[in-house]
Amino acid sequence: MAGTKNSFWRFACALPLIAAALVLSPELRARTNARFEPRIPDIPGYVTLKCDLHTHTVFSDGRVWPDIRIEEAWRDGLDAIAISDHIEYTPHDEDVRRDHDRSFEVASPMADQLGIILIKAVEITKQVPPGHFNALFLDHAARVEHEDYLESIGRAVDQGAFVFWNHPPFKQKDNRSIWHPEHTKLLEKGWLHGIEVVNGSDYYPKAQQWCLEKGLTFLGTSDVHSLIDFDYDPRALPGDFRPMTLVFAEEKTQEALKQALFARRTAVFAKGKIYGESIYLRPIFESAVELVTRQVTVAGKGLAVVQVHNRSDIPFMLVADGELAELKFPNELELVPGGTVRFNVSGKSAETEGTRQVLLPWRATNLVPAPGQSQPVQLELTVTFTKPAGKDR
């Protein structure tokens, strides 16, 4: 009887919570069923695929079921995702059957339903050196397992895998990115194809430099273990996107994505910055930014107003890259995502006349072609210079 009373009392106490859930559920369902796509432009000749190529589930040390990763990827506007559970580290064995192919099998139906490219992958987890590596595009994940790192990576490569080095400073001395002879051996064999330049909230300048020097592909990943919304939520905080690899592919297919990764056609988008080579950073800027005001007239040293629109979700931060002989322009300019901003230009002389094509020189400080560098960019403006009214001609 006491148990019955206690059960009734618990039910009564829970009623307000149940009612609140029923009231809120339409809003929660709407949020869950909404896809929020980061506006990142295609570049000439390629489509820009937004990818997260390093995630985990309960089949290793993650905390979510595999199909949740697909739903998260869809809601976050991704085109492709890799579930890369650890081969050697599976702490949930007592509750989840140890099967290195199973996470892909569980997630595949949801990926097909939502149009997400799902890449079969694993994380090869070895002591440092050499560390952890993701192997993508596997046929049989379980066959990669071996205690020797060369044998394990070799088995992945035999399946046509794209292999990249994860979080280079992890468990290294003083948390530094250190290149070891083991990495040289992998590189010489052609078994190392890329490095994570960004992992979660961390950016690795040394890894970016290695990619440039050694001809390796830039990767940026979330390495998410819990729900992705615990770490990133662009719906609540504009611009709070998960780190992602931007892959410049010929089309939105797994085959084209794989070809682009091996061809090093990537950049990394993280915390409002893009890390990559200039051949990709420049067209990203040019595809995202356009002058609304293409032509102005400047009388003497007078002002003219120029408007420029940023159609992307990339917050371009511009600083002047030198001066112009005949025209003044701002030393700093922020092009807010999805917005149009205006700025003034003015003449330097009352004597200048004629129409000229002027290239306004800036550097985009959030476009990073190499550690400590920023990408030069230009905006082309047609300027007609006239003498001020009343000035003797």
Coordinates of C-alpha atoms in Angstrom, one line a residue:
M1 CA 0.0 0.0 0.0
A2 CA 2.8 2.3 0.9
G3 CA 4.4 1.5 -2.4
T4 CA 1.2 2.4 -4.2
K5 CA 1.0 5.7 -2.4
N6 CA 4.6 6.5 -3.3
S7 CA 4.1 5.7 -6.9
F8 CA 1.0 7.9 -7.0
W9 CA 2.9 10.7 -5.4
R10 CA 5.8 10.4 -7.8
F11 CA 3.3 10.4 -10.7
A12 CA 1.6 13.5 -9.3
C13 CA 4.9 15.3 -9.0
A14 CA 5.9 14.4 -12.5
L15 CA 2.7 15.8 -14.1
P16 CA 4.0 19.4 -14.4
L17 CA 7.1 18.1 -16.1
I18 CA 5.0 15.9 -18.5
A19 CA 2.7 18.9 -19.3
A20 CA 5.7 21.1 -20.0
A21 CA 7.2 18.5 -22.3
L22 CA 3.9 18.3 -24.2
V23 CA 3.8 22.1 -24.6
L24 CA 7.4 22.4 -25.7
S25 CA 7.5 19.3 -27.9
P26 CA 6.3 21.1 -31.1
E27 CA 9.1 23.6 -30.8
L28 CA 11.6 20.9 -30.0
R29 CA 10.5 18.8 -32.9
A30 CA 10.7 21.9 -35.2
R31 CA 14.3 22.5 -34.1
T32 CA 15.2 18.8 -34.5
N33 CA 13.7 18.7 -38.0
A34 CA 15.3 21.9 -39.2
R35 CA 18.5 21.8 -41.3
F36 CA 20.8 24.8 -40.7
E37 CA 23.2 25.1 -43.7
P38 CA 26.4 27.2 -43.3
R39 CA 26.6 29.5 -46.3
I40 CA 30.0 28.6 -47.8
P41 CA 30.2 29.2 -51.5
D42 CA 31.2 26.8 -54.3
I43 CA 34.3 27.9 -56.2
P44 CA 34.8 27.8 -60.0
G45 CA 34.9 24.3 -61.2
Y46 CA 34.0 22.6 -57.9
V47 CA 31.2 22.2 -55.4
T48 CA 32.2 22.8 -51.8
L49 CA 31.3 19.8 -49.6
K50 CA 31.1 20.5 -45.9
C51 CA 32.5 17.5 -44.0
D52 CA 33.3 16.2 -40.5
L53 CA 35.7 13.3 -41.0
H54 CA 36.4 12.4 -37.3
T55 CA 33.5 11.5 -35.0
H56 CA 32.8 8.7 -32.4
T57 CA 29.9 6.6 -31.2
V58 CA 29.2 4.1 -28.4
F59 CA 31.1 1.5 -30.5
S60 CA 34.3 3.0 -29.1
D61 CA 34.4 5.8 -26.5
G62 CA 31.6 8.0 -27.8
R63 CA 28.4 8.6 -26.0
V64 CA 25.8 8.4 -28.8
W65 CA 24.2 5.8 -31.0
P66 CA 25.5 5.9 -34.6
D67 CA 22.4 7.2 -36.3
I68 CA 22.4 10.2 -34.0
R69 CA 25.6 11.3 -35.7
I70 CA 23.7 11.3 -39.0
E71 CA 20.9 13.4 -37.7
E72 CA 23.3 15.9 -36.2
A73 CA 25.2 16.1 -39.5
W74 CA 22.0 16.7 -41.4
R75 CA 20.8 19.4 -38.9
D76 CA 24.3 21.1 -39.1
G77 CA 24.1 21.3 -42.8
L78 CA 26.9 18.9 -43.6
D79 CA 27.3 17.0 -46.8
A80 CA 29.5 14.1 -45.5
I81 CA 30.6 12.6 -42.3
A82 CA 32.9 9.8 -41.2
I83 CA 32.2 7.7 -38.1
S84 CA 35.7 6.8 -37.0
D85 CA 35.5 4.7 -33.9
H86 CA 38.7 3.5 -32.3
I87 CA 40.0 0.1 -33.3
E88 CA 42.0 -0.5 -30.1
Y89 CA 39.9 1.4 -27.5
T90 CA 36.3 0.1 -27.0
P91 CA 35.4 0.8 -23.3
H92 CA 31.7 -0.1 -23.7
D93 CA 32.3 -3.8 -24.5
E94 CA 30.2 -5.0 -21.6
D95 CA 27.2 -3.2 -23.0
V96 CA 27.8 -2.9 -26.7
R97 CA 29.0 -5.8 -28.9
R98 CA 32.6 -5.2 -30.1
D99 CA 32.3 -4.9 -33.9
H100 CA 34.3 -2.4 -35.9
D101 CA 31.9 -2.5 -38.9
R102 CA 28.7 -2.2 -36.9
S103 CA 28.6 1.6 -36.4
F104 CA 28.6 2.1 -40.2
E105 CA 25.9 -0.5 -40.6
V106 CA 23.6 1.1 -38.0
A107 CA 24.1 4.6 -39.4
S108 CA 23.8 3.8 -43.1
P109 CA 19.9 3.7 -43.4
M110 CA 19.6 7.1 -41.8
A111 CA 22.4 8.5 -44.0
D112 CA 20.6 7.2 -47.2
Q113 CA 17.3 8.6 -46.0
L114 CA 18.8 12.1 -45.3
G115 CA 21.2 12.3 -48.2
I116 CA 24.3 12.4 -46.1
I117 CA 27.5 10.8 -47.5
L118 CA 28.6 8.4 -44.9
I119 CA 32.2 7.3 -45.0
K120 CA 33.3 4.0 -43.5
A121 CA 36.3 4.7 -41.3
V122 CA 38.2 3.8 -38.1
E123 CA 40.7 5.5 -35.8
I124 CA 43.9 3.5 -35.6
T125 CA 44.9 4.2 -32.0
K126 CA 48.6 3.7 -31.2
Q127 CA 51.0 5.0 -28.6
V128 CA 53.1 8.1 -29.5
P129 CA 54.9 7.8 -31.7
P130 CA 53.3 7.5 -34.1
G131 CA 49.9 8.4 -32.5
H132 CA 46.4 8.2 -33.8
F133 CA 45.3 8.0 -37.5
N134 CA 42.0 8.0 -39.3
A135 CA 41.5 5.7 -42.2
L136 CA 38.6 6.6 -44.5
F137 CA 36.8 4.7 -47.3
L138 CA 37.3 1.2 -45.9
D139 CA 35.6 -1.9 -47.2
H140 CA 36.2 -4.0 -44.0
A141 CA 37.0 -2.0 -40.9
A142 CA 37.6 -5.1 -38.7
R143 CA 40.5 -6.2 -41.0
V144 CA 42.5 -3.1 -40.1
E145 CA 43.1 -4.3 -36.5
H146 CA 46.7 -5.3 -35.7
E147 CA 49.0 -4.4 -32.8
D148 CA 51.8 -3.1 -35.2
Y149 CA 51.0 0.3 -36.5
L150 CA 52.6 -0.3 -39.9
E151 CA 50.7 -3.5 -40.4
S152 CA 47.4 -1.8 -39.4
I153 CA 47.9 1.2 -41.6
G154 CA 49.1 -1.0 -44.4
R155 CA 45.9 -3.0 -44.2
A156 CA 43.9 0.1 -44.5
V157 CA 45.9 1.4 -47.5
D158 CA 45.4 -2.0 -49.2
Q159 CA 41.7 -1.2 -49.1
G160 CA 42.3 2.1 -50.8
A161 CA 42.0 4.2 -47.6
F162 CA 42.8 7.8 -47.2
V163 CA 44.9 8.1 -44.0
F164 CA 45.5 11.2 -41.9
W165 CA 47.3 11.9 -38.7
N166 CA 45.0 13.1 -35.9
H167 CA 45.7 15.8 -33.3
P168 CA 49.5 15.8 -33.6
P169 CA 50.3 17.3 -30.1
F170 CA 48.3 14.6 -28.3
K171 CA 50.4 12.9 -25.6
Q172 CA 53.6 14.5 -27.0
K173 CA 56.2 16.2 -24.9
D174 CA 55.0 19.6 -23.6
N175 CA 51.9 19.1 -25.8
R176 CA 53.9 20.1 -28.9
S177 CA 53.5 18.8 -32.5
I178 CA 56.6 16.7 -33.1
W179 CA 57.5 14.8 -36.3
H180 CA 59.0 11.4 -35.6
P181 CA 60.9 8.9 -37.8
E182 CA 57.7 6.8 -37.8
H183 CA 55.9 9.6 -39.7
T184 CA 58.8 9.9 -42.2
K185 CA 58.4 6.1 -42.8
L186 CA 54.7 6.5 -43.4
L187 CA 55.2 9.5 -45.7
E188 CA 57.9 7.7 -47.7
K189 CA 55.7 4.7 -48.2
G190 CA 52.9 6.9 -49.5
W191 CA 50.7 5.8 -46.5
L192 CA 50.2 9.3 -45.0
H193 CA 47.9 11.6 -46.9
G194 CA 46.9 14.4 -44.6
I195 CA 47.1 15.9 -41.1
E196 CA 44.5 17.5 -38.8
V197 CA 45.2 21.2 -38.8
V198 CA 42.2 21.7 -36.5
N199 CA 40.8 19.3 -34.0
G200 CA 37.9 20.5 -32.0
S201 CA 38.9 23.9 -30.5
D202 CA 42.6 23.5 -31.2
Y203 CA 44.5 24.8 -34.2
Y204 CA 48.0 23.4 -34.9
P205 CA 50.2 25.8 -36.8
K206 CA 53.0 23.2 -37.1
A207 CA 50.6 20.8 -38.8
Q208 CA 49.6 23.4 -41.3
Q209 CA 53.2 24.1 -42.1
W210 CA 53.8 20.3 -42.5
C211 CA 50.9 20.1 -45.0
L212 CA 52.5 22.8 -47.1
E213 CA 56.0 21.5 -46.9
K214 CA 55.2 17.8 -47.4
G215 CA 52.3 18.0 -49.8
L216 CA 49.7 16.7 -47.4
T217 CA 45.9 17.4 -47.2
F218 CA 44.5 19.9 -44.7
L219 CA 41.9 18.4 -42.4
G220 CA 39.7 20.0 -39.7
T221 CA 37.4 17.9 -37.5
S222 CA 35.2 18.0 -34.5
D223 CA 36.4 14.7 -33.0
V224 CA 33.0 14.7 -31.2
H225 CA 32.3 12.1 -28.5
S226 CA 29.1 13.5 -26.8
L227 CA 26.2 15.3 -28.5
I228 CA 27.5 17.9 -30.9
D229 CA 25.2 20.5 -29.4
F230 CA 27.1 20.3 -26.2
D231 CA 30.1 21.9 -28.0
Y232 CA 28.6 23.9 -30.9
D233 CA 25.2 25.4 -31.6
P234 CA 24.9 27.9 -34.4
R235 CA 21.1 28.1 -33.8
A236 CA 21.7 29.6 -30.4
L237 CA 25.0 31.5 -31.2
P238 CA 25.3 32.6 -34.8
G239 CA 28.6 31.5 -36.3
D240 CA 29.1 28.7 -33.7
F241 CA 29.7 26.0 -36.3
R242 CA 31.5 22.8 -35.7
P243 CA 35.0 22.6 -37.3
M244 CA 34.8 21.1 -40.8
T245 CA 36.8 20.2 -43.8
L246 CA 35.8 22.0 -46.9
V247 CA 36.3 19.6 -49.8
F248 CA 36.3 21.0 -53.3
A249 CA 34.9 18.1 -55.3
E250 CA 33.7 17.8 -58.9
E251 CA 30.3 16.6 -57.6
K252 CA 28.5 15.5 -54.5
T253 CA 29.4 11.9 -54.5
Q254 CA 31.6 9.7 -52.2
E255 CA 33.9 8.9 -55.2
A256 CA 34.4 12.6 -56.0
L257 CA 35.0 13.4 -52.4
K258 CA 37.6 10.8 -52.1
Q259 CA 39.3 12.0 -55.3
A260 CA 39.4 15.5 -54.0
L261 CA 41.0 14.5 -50.7
F262 CA 43.8 12.6 -52.4
A263 CA 44.2 15.6 -54.7
R264 CA 44.6 17.9 -51.7
R265 CA 41.6 20.1 -52.7
T266 CA 40.6 21.1 -49.2
A267 CA 40.5 23.9 -46.6
V268 CA 39.5 24.0 -43.0
F269 CA 36.7 26.1 -41.6
A270 CA 36.9 26.7 -37.8
K271 CA 35.9 29.6 -35.5
G272 CA 35.3 31.9 -38.4
K273 CA 38.7 31.3 -40.0
I274 CA 39.6 29.3 -43.0
Y275 CA 43.0 27.6 -43.2
G276 CA 44.1 26.5 -46.7
E277 CA 46.2 27.3 -49.7
S278 CA 45.8 30.5 -51.6
I279 CA 44.5 28.8 -54.7
Y280 CA 41.3 28.0 -52.6
L281 CA 41.2 30.9 -50.2
R282 CA 41.1 33.5 -52.9
P283 CA 38.2 32.0 -54.9
I284 CA 36.2 31.5 -51.7
F285 CA 36.5 35.2 -51.0
E286 CA 35.7 36.2 -54.6
S287 CA 32.7 33.9 -54.7
A288 CA 31.4 35.1 -51.3
V289 CA 31.9 38.9 -51.6
E290 CA 30.5 41.3 -54.2
L291 CA 30.4 45.0 -54.6
V292 CA 26.9 46.4 -54.6
T293 CA 28.3 49.7 -55.6
R294 CA 30.5 49.0 -58.6
Q295 CA 31.0 52.6 -59.8
V296 CA 31.4 55.9 -57.9
T297 CA 32.3 59.5 -58.7
V298 CA 34.7 61.3 -56.5
A299 CA 34.9 65.1 -56.8
G300 CA 38.4 66.3 -55.8
K301 CA 39.1 65.2 -52.2
G302 CA 35.4 64.5 -51.6
L303 CA 33.8 61.3 -50.4
A304 CA 31.9 58.5 -52.1
V305 CA 30.0 55.7 -50.4
V306 CA 30.6 52.1 -51.4
Q307 CA 28.4 49.1 -50.4
V308 CA 29.7 45.5 -50.3
H309 CA 27.7 42.4 -49.7
N310 CA 28.9 39.1 -48.0
R311 CA 26.7 36.3 -49.1
S312 CA 28.4 33.7 -46.9
D313 CA 28.6 32.8 -43.2
I314 CA 32.3 33.6 -43.2
P315 CA 33.0 36.9 -41.2
F316 CA 35.8 38.4 -43.4
M317 CA 38.1 40.7 -41.4
L318 CA 40.0 43.0 -43.8
V319 CA 43.0 45.2 -43.1
A320 CA 44.5 47.5 -45.7
D321 CA 47.5 46.1 -47.7
G322 CA 49.3 49.3 -48.6
E323 CA 47.9 52.5 -50.0
L324 CA 46.7 53.8 -53.3
A325 CA 48.1 56.9 -55.0
E326 CA 44.8 58.6 -55.8
L327 CA 42.2 57.2 -53.4
K328 CA 41.8 56.8 -49.7
F329 CA 40.0 53.7 -48.3
P330 CA 39.5 52.2 -44.8
N331 CA 42.4 50.7 -43.0
E332 CA 40.0 48.1 -41.5
L333 CA 36.7 46.6 -42.7
E334 CA 34.5 43.8 -41.3
L335 CA 32.2 42.0 -43.8
V336 CA 29.6 40.5 -41.5
P337 CA 28.0 37.2 -42.5
G338 CA 25.0 37.6 -44.8
G339 CA 25.1 41.4 -44.5
T340 CA 25.9 44.5 -46.6
V341 CA 28.3 47.0 -45.2
R342 CA 29.2 50.5 -46.4
F343 CA 32.4 52.4 -46.3
N344 CA 33.8 55.7 -47.6
V345 CA 36.4 56.3 -50.2
S346 CA 37.8 59.8 -50.9
G347 CA 40.2 61.5 -53.4
K348 CA 43.7 62.5 -52.5
S349 CA 44.0 65.4 -54.9
A350 CA 41.7 68.1 -56.2
E351 CA 43.5 67.9 -59.6
T352 CA 42.8 64.2 -60.5
E353 CA 40.4 63.6 -63.4
G354 CA 39.3 60.6 -65.5
T355 CA 37.8 57.2 -65.0
R356 CA 39.9 54.3 -63.7
Q357 CA 39.6 50.7 -62.6
V358 CA 40.8 50.7 -59.0
L359 CA 41.8 47.6 -57.1
L360 CA 41.3 48.1 -53.4
P361 CA 44.0 46.1 -51.7
W362 CA 43.3 44.3 -48.4
R363 CA 44.4 41.2 -46.5
A364 CA 41.7 39.0 -45.0
T365 CA 43.1 38.2 -41.6
N366 CA 40.7 35.2 -41.1
L367 CA 41.9 33.5 -44.3
V368 CA 45.2 31.8 -43.3
P369 CA 47.3 30.4 -46.2
A370 CA 50.3 29.7 -43.8
P371 CA 50.9 30.1 -40.1
G372 CA 51.1 33.8 -39.2
Q373 CA 50.0 34.9 -42.7
S374 CA 46.8 36.4 -44.1
Q375 CA 45.4 36.1 -47.6
P376 CA 45.7 39.1 -50.0
V377 CA 42.3 40.0 -51.5
Q378 CA 41.1 42.8 -53.8
L379 CA 37.8 44.5 -54.6
E380 CA 37.6 46.2 -58.1
L381 CA 35.9 49.5 -58.2
T382 CA 35.3 51.9 -61.1
V383 CA 36.1 55.4 -60.0
T384 CA 35.4 58.6 -62.0
F385 CA 37.5 61.5 -60.7
T386 CA 36.3 65.0 -61.3
K387 CA 37.5 68.4 -60.1
P388 CA 35.3 69.9 -57.4
A389 CA 32.5 72.2 -58.5
G390 CA 33.7 75.8 -59.1
K391 CA 37.3 74.6 -59.5
D392 CA 39.0 76.3 -62.5
R393 CA 39.5 74.0 -65.4

